[in-house]
Short mmCIF file of C-alpha atoms in Angstrom, two decimals:
data_model
loop_
_atom_site.label_atom_id
_atom_site.label_comp_id
_atom_site.label_asym_id
_atom_site.label_seq_id
_atom_site.Cartn_x
_atom_site.Cartn_y
_atom_site.Cartn_z
CA UNK O 1 -12.87 -23.27 -8.35
CA UNK O 2 -10.50 -20.74 -8.86
CA UNK O 3 -8.58 -18.75 -11.38
CA UNK O 4 -5.45 -20.27 -9.61
CA UNK O 5 -6.76 -23.94 -9.83
CA UNK O 6 -7.57 -23.58 -13.69
CA UNK O 7 -4.58 -22.46 -14.03
CA UNK O 8 -2.71 -25.17 -12.41
CA UNK O 9 -4.58 -27.59 -14.52
CA UNK O 10 -4.17 -25.94 -17.68
CA UNK O 11 -0.33 -26.63 -17.59
CA UNK O 12 -0.31 -29.78 -16.48
CA UNK O 13 0.77 -32.88 -19.35
CA UNK O 14 -0.35 -35.74 -17.52
CA UNK O 15 -3.32 -34.42 -16.20
CA UNK O 16 -4.63 -33.61 -19.97
CA UNK O 17 -3.45 -29.99 -19.93
CA UNK O 18 -2.58 -27.64 -22.84
CA UNK O 19 0.05 -28.76 -25.61
CA UNK O 20 3.01 -25.86 -24.20
CA UNK O 21 4.99 -26.17 -26.93
CA UNK O 22 8.32 -23.54 -28.64
CA UNK O 23 7.36 -22.31 -32.35
CA UNK O 24 10.03 -21.66 -34.99
CA UNK O 25 9.08 -18.10 -36.48
CA UNK O 26 11.08 -17.19 -39.39
CA UNK O 27 14.19 -16.33 -37.81
CA UNK O 28 14.25 -17.02 -34.19
CA UNK O 29 12.24 -19.34 -31.92
CA UNK O 30 9.23 -18.18 -30.28
CA UNK O 31 8.99 -20.70 -26.67
CA UNK O 32 6.33 -21.76 -23.96
CA UNK O 33 4.09 -20.13 -26.84
CA UNK O 34 -0.09 -21.09 -26.47
CA UNK O 35 -2.81 -20.60 -29.42
CA UNK O 36 -6.30 -18.86 -28.13
CA UNK O 37 -8.00 -21.45 -29.93
CA UNK O 38 -5.84 -23.84 -27.50
CA UNK O 39 -6.78 -22.53 -25.30
CA UNK O 40 -10.36 -21.65 -25.62
CA UNK O 41 -11.11 -26.12 -26.36
CA UNK O 42 -9.48 -26.90 -23.14
CA UNK O 43 -12.36 -24.56 -21.54
CA UNK O 44 -15.17 -26.27 -23.65
CA UNK O 45 -13.41 -29.61 -22.53
CA UNK O 46 -11.76 -29.98 -19.19
CA UNK O 47 -15.66 -26.87 -17.91
CA UNK O 48 -17.96 -28.46 -19.72
CA UNK O 49 -18.35 -25.35 -21.60
CA UNK O 50 -20.94 -25.69 -24.15
CA UNK O 51 -20.48 -21.90 -25.77
CA UNK O 52 -17.46 -21.23 -27.35
CA UNK O 53 -19.13 -17.32 -26.45
CA UNK O 54 -19.36 -18.14 -22.63
CA UNK O 55 -15.89 -20.16 -23.27
CA UNK O 56 -13.59 -16.67 -24.71
CA UNK O 57 -15.48 -14.85 -22.35
CA UNK O 58 -13.79 -17.13 -19.14
CA UNK O 59 -10.44 -16.62 -20.75
CA UNK O 60 -10.55 -13.27 -21.07
CA UNK O 61 -11.93 -12.84 -17.64
CA UNK O 62 -8.19 -15.01 -16.53
CA UNK O 63 -6.24 -12.66 -19.55
CA UNK O 64 -7.09 -9.93 -17.38
CA UNK O 65 -5.94 -10.85 -14.20
CA UNK O 66 -2.59 -11.94 -15.77
CA UNK O 67 -2.90 -15.62 -15.34
CA UNK O 68 -1.75 -15.65 -18.77
CA UNK O 69 -0.89 -13.00 -21.73
CA UNK O 70 -0.14 -12.51 -25.72
CA UNK O 71 3.06 -12.58 -26.11
CA UNK O 72 2.76 -9.76 -29.17
CA UNK O 73 0.19 -7.40 -27.33
CA UNK O 74 -1.36 -5.33 -24.08
CA UNK O 75 -4.36 -5.79 -24.18
CA UNK O 76 -5.26 -8.38 -22.23
CA UNK O 77 -8.05 -10.18 -24.11
CA UNK O 78 -8.45 -13.39 -25.31
CA UNK O 79 -8.70 -14.05 -29.06
CA UNK O 80 -9.65 -17.46 -30.89
CA UNK O 81 -7.84 -17.92 -33.26
CA UNK O 82 -4.00 -19.24 -33.92
CA UNK O 83 -2.52 -16.08 -31.21
CA UNK O 84 0.47 -16.86 -28.93
CA UNK O 85 -0.41 -16.85 -25.29
CA UNK O 86 2.11 -17.36 -22.38
CA UNK O 87 1.50 -18.47 -19.27
CA UNK O 88 2.18 -15.65 -16.27
CA UNK O 89 4.95 -17.62 -13.71
CA UNK O 90 3.08 -17.27 -10.31
CA UNK O 91 5.82 -14.45 -8.53
CA UNK O 92 3.59 -12.37 -10.44
CA UNK O 93 0.86 -13.39 -9.88
CA UNK O 94 -2.25 -11.36 -8.51
CA UNK O 95 -3.17 -13.16 -5.29
CA UNK O 96 0.38 -12.39 -3.26
CA UNK O 97 -1.11 -8.56 -2.92
CA UNK O 98 1.14 -6.84 -4.91
CA UNK O 99 1.16 -3.07 -5.01
CA UNK O 100 3.77 -1.96 -6.96
CA UNK O 101 5.17 1.48 -6.76
CA UNK O 102 5.94 4.20 -8.95
CA UNK O 103 10.04 3.62 -8.00
CA UNK O 104 9.51 0.13 -9.28
CA UNK O 105 7.26 0.83 -12.83
CA UNK O 106 9.91 3.63 -13.47
CA UNK O 107 12.96 0.83 -12.70
CA UNK O 108 11.12 -1.73 -15.21
CA UNK O 109 11.09 1.52 -17.54
CA UNK O 110 14.59 2.15 -17.32
CA UNK O 111 15.60 -1.44 -18.20
CA UNK O 112 13.63 -1.50 -21.65
CA UNK O 113 15.42 1.54 -22.87
CA UNK O 114 18.99 0.01 -21.63
CA UNK O 115 18.25 -2.95 -24.25
CA UNK O 116 18.34 -1.63 -27.37
CA UNK O 117 15.79 -5.04 -28.79
CA UNK O 118 12.33 -4.16 -30.87
CA UNK O 119 10.23 -6.70 -28.42
CA UNK O 120 11.37 -4.46 -25.92
CA UNK O 121 10.44 -0.56 -26.90
CA UNK O 122 8.90 0.97 -24.54
CA UNK O 123 5.50 1.82 -26.75
CA UNK O 124 3.75 5.20 -26.60
CA UNK O 125 2.49 5.81 -22.69
CA UNK O 126 4.93 4.18 -22.27
CA UNK O 127 7.50 7.09 -23.13
CA UNK O 128 5.32 9.50 -21.39
CA UNK O 129 4.28 7.40 -18.39
CA UNK O 130 8.76 7.57 -18.54
CA UNK O 131 9.43 11.04 -18.30
CA UNK O 132 6.71 11.71 -16.26
CA UNK O 133 8.07 9.30 -13.30
CA UNK O 134 11.44 11.15 -14.02
CA UNK O 135 10.15 14.77 -13.72
CA UNK O 136 8.63 13.28 -10.06
CA UNK O 137 11.38 11.46 -9.04
CA UNK O 138 13.82 13.96 -9.87
CA UNK O 139 15.91 14.61 -7.26
CA UNK O 140 16.52 10.65 -6.13
CA UNK O 141 16.57 10.35 -10.68
CA UNK O 142 20.25 8.27 -9.58
CA UNK O 143 19.45 5.82 -7.77
CA UNK O 144 16.29 4.60 -9.89
CA UNK O 145 19.16 4.61 -12.80
CA UNK O 146 21.34 2.74 -11.45
CA UNK O 147 18.18 -0.37 -9.61
CA UNK O 148 17.60 -0.89 -13.62
CA UNK O 149 21.66 -0.93 -14.03
CA UNK O 150 22.19 -3.61 -11.71
CA UNK O 151 18.72 -4.84 -12.72
CA UNK O 152 20.19 -5.23 -16.83
CA UNK O 153 23.03 -6.50 -15.53
CA UNK O 154 21.77 -9.15 -13.81
CA UNK O 155 18.90 -10.57 -16.53
CA UNK O 156 21.96 -10.72 -18.47
CA UNK O 157 23.63 -13.46 -17.69
CA UNK O 158 20.70 -15.50 -17.57
CA UNK O 159 19.57 -17.58 -20.90
CA UNK O 160 18.78 -16.42 -23.63
CA UNK O 161 15.59 -18.32 -24.12
CA UNK O 162 14.57 -17.26 -20.27
CA UNK O 163 16.05 -13.65 -20.48
CA UNK O 164 13.09 -13.18 -23.45
CA UNK O 165 10.42 -15.51 -20.95
CA UNK O 166 10.87 -13.32 -18.41
CA UNK O 167 11.04 -10.15 -19.75
CA UNK O 168 7.25 -10.72 -22.13
CA UNK O 169 6.29 -11.85 -17.58
CA UNK O 170 7.14 -8.57 -16.16
CA UNK O 171 6.13 -6.95 -18.82
CA UNK O 172 3.10 -8.44 -18.54
CA UNK O 173 2.63 -7.59 -14.91
CA UNK O 174 2.98 -4.20 -15.20
CA UNK O 175 0.18 -4.86 -18.52
CA UNK O 176 -2.43 -5.52 -15.62
CA UNK O 177 -1.26 -2.44 -12.26
CA UNK O 178 -0.12 -0.27 -15.05
CA UNK O 179 -2.70 -1.26 -18.02
CA UNK O 180 -3.56 0.93 -21.57
CA UNK O 181 -4.96 3.15 -21.73
CA UNK O 182 -9.16 3.09 -21.85
CA UNK O 183 -8.09 -0.58 -20.86
CA UNK O 184 -9.67 -1.14 -17.68
CA UNK O 185 -8.22 -1.60 -14.32
CA UNK O 186 -8.61 -5.17 -11.96
CA UNK O 187 -6.15 -3.96 -9.12
CA UNK O 188 -9.21 -0.80 -8.82
CA UNK O 189 -11.89 -3.50 -8.48
CA UNK O 190 -12.36 -6.34 -5.31
CA UNK O 191 -9.42 -8.65 -6.22
CA UNK O 192 -7.16 -6.98 -3.80
CA UNK O 193 -9.40 -5.06 -1.39
CA UNK O 194 -10.33 -9.03 -0.53
CA UNK O 195 -7.18 -10.44 0.08
CA UNK O 196 -6.00 -7.07 2.23
CA UNK O 197 -9.42 -7.70 4.09
CA UNK O 198 -8.39 -11.33 5.26
CA UNK O 199 -4.28 -9.87 5.55
CA UNK O 200 -4.75 -6.83 7.05
CA UNK O 201 -1.03 -6.24 8.32
CA UNK O 202 0.40 -7.56 5.22
CA UNK O 203 2.58 -5.04 4.40
CA UNK O 204 3.22 -3.66 1.02
CA UNK O 205 6.46 -5.83 -0.63
CA UNK O 206 8.45 -3.84 -3.92
CA UNK O 207 8.64 -6.03 -7.35
CA UNK O 208 12.13 -5.24 -7.11
CA UNK O 209 12.29 -7.25 -3.41
CA UNK O 210 10.92 -7.10 -0.32
CA UNK O 211 10.85 -4.21 1.53
CA UNK O 212 9.64 -3.64 5.53
CA UNK O 213 9.41 -6.73 6.48
CA UNK O 214 12.30 -9.39 7.44
CA UNK O 215 11.03 -12.22 4.99
CA UNK O 216 13.92 -13.44 3.08
CA UNK O 217 11.62 -15.79 0.25
CA UNK O 218 9.62 -15.98 -3.12
CA UNK O 219 5.99 -15.26 -2.40
CA UNK O 220 5.15 -18.96 -3.79
CA UNK O 221 7.25 -19.92 -0.36
CA UNK O 222 6.36 -17.97 2.00
CA UNK O 223 1.91 -18.62 0.94
CA UNK O 224 3.16 -22.37 0.83
CA UNK O 225 4.14 -22.46 4.12
CA UNK O 226 1.68 -19.90 6.07
CA UNK O 227 -1.28 -22.06 7.91
CA UNK O 228 -4.30 -21.41 7.38
CA UNK O 229 -6.25 -19.50 10.50
CA UNK O 230 -8.73 -20.22 12.29
CA UNK O 231 -11.93 -19.29 11.94
CA UNK O 232 -12.10 -17.53 15.66
CA UNK O 233 -9.07 -16.03 15.24
CA UNK O 234 -10.08 -14.33 12.13
CA UNK O 235 -13.25 -12.66 13.25
CA UNK O 236 -11.66 -11.74 16.41
CA UNK O 237 -8.76 -9.52 14.09
CA UNK O 238 -11.58 -8.57 12.46
CA UNK O 239 -13.63 -7.41 15.98
CA UNK O 240 -10.35 -5.37 16.38
CA UNK O 241 -9.92 -3.05 13.18
CA UNK O 242 -13.79 -2.34 13.11
CA UNK O 243 -13.13 -0.90 16.94
CA UNK O 244 -9.59 1.02 16.50
CA UNK O 245 -11.51 2.43 12.96
CA UNK O 246 -14.52 3.31 15.59
CA UNK O 247 -12.50 5.36 17.30
CA UNK O 248 -11.10 7.27 14.94
CA UNK O 249 -11.40 11.34 15.51
CA UNK O 250 -14.15 12.40 12.81
CA UNK O 251 -15.10 16.28 12.42
CA UNK O 252 -16.83 17.62 10.73
CA UNK O 253 -16.77 19.60 7.62
CA UNK O 254 -18.23 22.17 9.17
CA UNK O 255 -15.60 22.08 11.88
CA UNK O 256 -13.13 21.79 9.45
CA UNK O 257 -14.42 24.92 7.63
CA UNK O 258 -14.01 27.06 10.82
CA UNK O 259 -10.44 25.91 11.44
CA UNK O 260 -9.46 26.81 8.37
CA UNK O 261 -10.63 30.01 8.85
CA UNK O 262 -9.50 30.62 11.50
CA UNK O 263 -5.89 29.86 10.64
CA UNK O 264 -6.35 31.65 7.93
CA UNK O 265 -6.76 35.03 10.38
CA UNK O 266 -4.61 34.12 12.64
CA UNK O 267 -1.32 33.92 9.91
CA UNK O 268 -3.26 37.08 7.75
CA UNK O 269 -0.85 39.73 9.50
CA UNK O 270 2.16 38.04 8.41
CA UNK O 271 1.99 36.63 5.13
CA UNK O 272 4.88 39.25 2.95
CA UNK O 273 2.14 38.30 0.09
CA UNK O 274 -1.17 39.35 1.37
CA UNK O 275 -0.71 41.86 3.59
CA UNK O 276 1.65 44.93 3.49
CA UNK O 277 5.18 44.46 5.06
CA UNK O 278 6.92 46.76 7.58
CA UNK O 279 10.03 46.09 6.05
CA UNK O 280 9.05 45.72 2.49
CA UNK O 281 8.11 42.48 1.40
CA UNK O 282 11.69 40.61 -0.05
CA UNK O 283 9.93 38.89 -3.13
CA UNK O 284 8.39 42.33 -3.95
CA UNK O 285 11.42 44.63 -3.27
CA UNK O 286 14.62 42.72 -3.53
CA UNK O 287 14.84 44.03 0.11
CA UNK O 288 16.58 41.19 2.62
CA UNK O 289 15.83 43.39 5.32
CA UNK O 290 12.25 40.98 6.22
CA UNK O 291 14.58 38.43 6.30
CA UNK O 292 17.32 39.18 8.43
CA UNK O 293 15.08 40.50 11.09
CA UNK O 294 13.04 36.81 10.97
CA UNK O 295 16.41 35.40 11.62
CA UNK O 296 18.19 37.71 14.26
CA UNK O 297 17.05 37.94 17.89
CA UNK O 298 16.09 41.81 17.87
CA UNK O 299 12.12 41.75 19.29
CA UNK O 300 9.02 44.00 18.56
CA UNK O 301 5.33 43.21 19.71
CA UNK O 302 4.31 41.24 16.37
CA UNK O 303 6.66 38.60 16.49
CA UNK O 304 5.89 37.74 20.40
CA UNK O 305 2.67 37.25 19.92
CA UNK O 306 3.37 34.89 17.34
CA UNK O 307 4.98 32.41 19.83
CA UNK O 308 1.22 32.45 21.19
CA UNK O 309 0.32 30.55 18.42
CA UNK O 310 1.76 27.21 18.95
CA UNK O 311 5.44 25.77 20.90
CA UNK O 312 6.73 25.26 17.71
CA UNK O 313 6.94 29.11 16.67
CA UNK O 314 8.50 29.30 19.67
CA UNK O 315 10.85 26.21 19.11
CA UNK O 316 11.39 27.73 15.51
CA UNK O 317 11.80 30.94 16.45
CA UNK O 318 15.37 31.88 17.28
CA UNK O 319 14.46 35.26 19.92
CA UNK O 320 11.80 32.11 21.27
CA UNK O 321 14.01 29.41 22.40
CA UNK O 322 16.42 31.82 24.58
CA UNK O 323 13.34 33.61 25.84
CA UNK O 324 12.07 30.00 26.59
CA UNK O 325 15.69 29.15 27.38
CA UNK O 326 16.08 31.64 30.28
CA UNK O 327 12.56 31.11 31.63
CA UNK O 328 13.16 26.99 31.86
CA UNK O 329 16.29 27.99 33.89
CA UNK O 330 14.38 30.26 36.54
CA UNK O 331 11.94 26.79 36.66
CA UNK O 332 15.65 24.66 36.94
CA UNK O 333 14.28 22.65 34.16
CA UNK O 334 16.16 24.28 31.09
CA UNK O 335 17.62 20.58 30.59
CA UNK O 336 14.41 19.83 28.55
CA UNK O 337 14.88 22.60 25.95
CA UNK O 338 19.07 22.14 25.96
CA UNK O 339 18.67 17.93 25.35
CA UNK O 340 16.22 18.92 23.15
CA UNK O 341 18.25 20.85 20.56
CA UNK O 342 21.34 18.23 21.23
CA UNK O 343 18.79 15.84 19.68
CA UNK O 344 17.62 17.89 16.49
CA UNK O 345 21.70 19.50 16.54
CA UNK O 346 22.57 15.17 16.27
CA UNK O 347 20.35 15.26 13.23
CA UNK O 348 22.13 17.27 10.92
CA UNK O 349 25.90 16.32 12.12
CA UNK O 350 28.28 14.95 9.43
CA UNK O 351 28.30 10.88 9.58
CA UNK O 352 31.93 10.46 11.01
CA UNK O 353 30.57 13.19 14.19
CA UNK O 354 27.64 11.01 15.04
CA UNK O 355 28.43 8.44 17.58
CA UNK O 356 30.99 10.62 19.66
CA UNK O 357 27.57 13.03 19.49
CA UNK O 358 25.13 10.32 20.31
CA UNK O 359 28.32 9.88 23.86
CA UNK O 360 27.62 13.19 24.09
CA UNK O 361 24.44 13.61 24.77
CA UNK O 362 23.95 10.56 26.53
CA UNK O 363 26.93 10.46 29.02
CA UNK O 364 25.12 14.88 30.00
CA UNK O 365 21.01 14.53 29.46
CA UNK O 366 20.35 10.26 29.98
CA UNK O 367 23.85 7.81 31.50
CA UNK O 368 22.82 7.40 35.97
CA UNK O 369 24.11 10.32 37.52
CA UNK O 370 23.83 12.60 34.19
CA UNK O 371 25.18 16.34 35.23
CA UNK O 372 21.58 17.15 33.94
CA UNK O 373 19.79 14.22 33.44
CA UNK O 374 16.21 14.11 32.30
CA UNK O 375 12.80 12.97 32.71
CA UNK O 376 12.12 10.00 31.17
CA UNK O 377 9.47 6.77 31.66
CA UNK O 378 10.88 4.15 31.60
CA UNK O 379 9.98 2.28 27.53
CA UNK O 380 11.40 5.66 25.78
CA UNK O 381 14.56 4.86 27.91
CA UNK O 382 14.40 1.66 27.24
CA UNK O 383 14.66 1.93 23.31
CA UNK O 384 16.96 5.33 23.66
CA UNK O 385 19.72 2.47 25.41
CA UNK O 386 19.41 -0.13 22.79
CA UNK O 387 20.00 2.75 19.98
CA UNK O 388 22.77 3.96 21.59
CA UNK O 389 24.22 1.35 20.82
CA UNK O 390 24.25 1.57 17.23
CA UNK O 391 24.24 5.22 17.33
CA UNK O 392 22.35 7.08 14.53
CA UNK O 393 21.80 10.61 14.45
CA UNK O 394 17.57 9.23 14.77
CA UNK O 395 18.91 7.63 18.23
CA UNK O 396 16.63 10.08 20.98
CA UNK O 397 14.17 9.81 18.35
CA UNK O 398 11.18 8.56 21.25
CA UNK O 399 13.65 10.47 23.88
CA UNK O 400 12.97 13.93 21.68
CA UNK O 401 9.06 13.65 20.99
CA UNK O 402 8.71 12.56 25.74
CA UNK O 403 10.26 15.54 25.95
CA UNK O 404 8.75 17.99 23.71
CA UNK O 405 5.36 16.54 24.87
CA UNK O 406 5.92 16.51 28.33
CA UNK O 407 7.00 20.54 27.39
CA UNK O 408 3.76 21.98 25.20
CA UNK O 409 1.65 20.26 27.52
CA UNK O 410 3.21 21.70 30.84
CA UNK O 411 6.36 24.26 30.29
CA UNK O 412 4.71 26.29 27.51
CA UNK O 413 1.19 27.46 29.09
CA UNK O 414 3.45 28.43 31.76
CA UNK O 415 5.52 30.07 30.15
CA UNK O 416 2.41 31.68 28.00
CA UNK O 417 1.13 33.02 31.00
CA UNK O 418 4.97 33.88 32.85
CA UNK O 419 5.25 37.96 34.33
CA UNK O 420 7.76 37.95 31.28
CA UNK O 421 6.02 36.77 28.09
CA UNK O 422 3.26 39.26 29.36
CA UNK O 423 5.95 42.27 30.05
CA UNK O 424 8.01 41.43 25.94
CA UNK O 425 3.90 41.36 24.35
CA UNK O 426 3.09 44.50 25.92
CA UNK O 427 5.95 46.39 25.03
CA UNK O 428 5.34 48.16 21.14
CA UNK O 429 7.95 49.09 18.97
CA UNK O 430 10.79 50.77 20.40
CA UNK O 431 10.91 54.78 17.71
CA UNK O 432 13.06 54.52 14.77
CA UNK O 433 16.70 56.30 16.80
CA UNK O 434 18.90 58.78 16.28
CA UNK O 435 21.35 57.04 13.71
CA UNK O 436 17.40 55.92 11.69
CA UNK O 437 17.10 59.28 11.75
CA UNK O 438 20.93 60.68 11.33
CA UNK O 439 20.59 57.83 7.89
CA UNK O 440 17.14 58.90 6.55
CA UNK O 441 18.57 62.99 6.68
CA UNK O 442 21.67 61.65 4.49
CA UNK O 443 20.30 60.16 2.00
CA UNK O 444 17.82 63.33 1.41
CA UNK O 445 21.02 65.53 1.92
CA UNK O 446 22.01 63.54 -1.45
CA UNK O 447 18.82 63.45 -3.48
CA UNK O 448 19.13 66.97 -2.66
CA UNK O 449 22.46 67.80 -4.23
CA UNK O 450 22.56 65.77 -6.80
CA UNK O 451 18.84 67.82 -7.66
CA UNK O 452 20.70 70.71 -7.77
CA UNK O 453 24.19 70.17 -9.62
CA UNK O 454 22.20 68.64 -12.20
CA UNK O 455 20.80 71.88 -13.04
CA UNK O 456 23.70 74.27 -12.31
CA UNK O 457 25.00 71.67 -15.78
CA UNK O 458 21.95 72.37 -17.27
CA UNK O 459 22.42 76.50 -16.86
CA UNK O 460 26.16 76.26 -18.10
CA UNK O 461 24.94 74.30 -20.97
CA UNK O 462 22.76 77.04 -22.12
CA UNK O 463 24.44 79.81 -20.95
CA UNK O 464 27.75 79.32 -23.30
#
């Protein structure tokens, strides 16, 4: 018998379930609670358990999964006494295979701080978690705070009793997924892994809404309305997933280490923190000449050599893009790089300029009869055509990726073999020009003049 069937029977009054009642306290009422002793007695009676310790153990396992919880404690265990417990709402059951994110937990803790109630005060470990999350999500903390404020406004419209029950159920949910330090985290055990194997394509869900999914109803309704697939289809899916795992590219650790060492050696002379640079390292000398040279289009042998490391080195260097564009113009295929640069520029445009820029790029490179038509496969062209109807900064993402792969696999290799690149690679650094020598001489003359002046002043003071 599954835990959920036990919980369902336990809440069914007609079938002899546990009596759920409202208890009067000193100044208020505690709604919808049961005692630990009632739970133990029901388990022994309904499940034919003779040993009381076994019934307590079973109840503790059910509580550890969050199906029932103590209303005044964060530790999810069952006690055979008058401690009050409450049933968890089906919406928060672990069988829904939720994997809440840290942003959801931050919203929950932020909500707790906005409500001035003793029962909602943060525990010490929760306050530490909130401070750590605030540092981790510093850039989008304003968004998290706004989400928490919206949730609090919605909660305040609910009935007081309903709000009190919901607060305790939400707290219990996080006691399962973010347990008290020292407690066993049941979500790291097999329950979610087993659910994920049965439904590997399930999308992660947020506690406060559905993400990356078109589902608009509660998880309970979705489970109830979904029919179980035949065993044959399940086996086919498992076979497909296993084949995908087998096809994954794996490398030995020794090969990975060799690649890492090779990469470090290749870029060693370009690291200003490890290798002395000329001009000097800006982080040490406060001289920005090094950065100015990187941003300029003046060429030297070391800079040209770096273009041969990868295609990305060519694209991120302004001078490399210019030389590569000249090479493509000689091959009558410069439209590929110009389209790639236009797609990159689109990502940085203000939103108001995006629609016009999309149409301009479409008419120049992709529209029928375009003056600089690029060669796209049918799949990428169809996706881009649909994206243009609803323009955005990433409208040409698929087309840009296709053109990037085309240039990398074809044009880039020919560029490295071209005479133009080989001539730039073999050229040595230009000797210091006359202006540079004159500037150095002027600096030396000024320093000598200052020292002589200082000596003359010293001599005059001594003679007087």
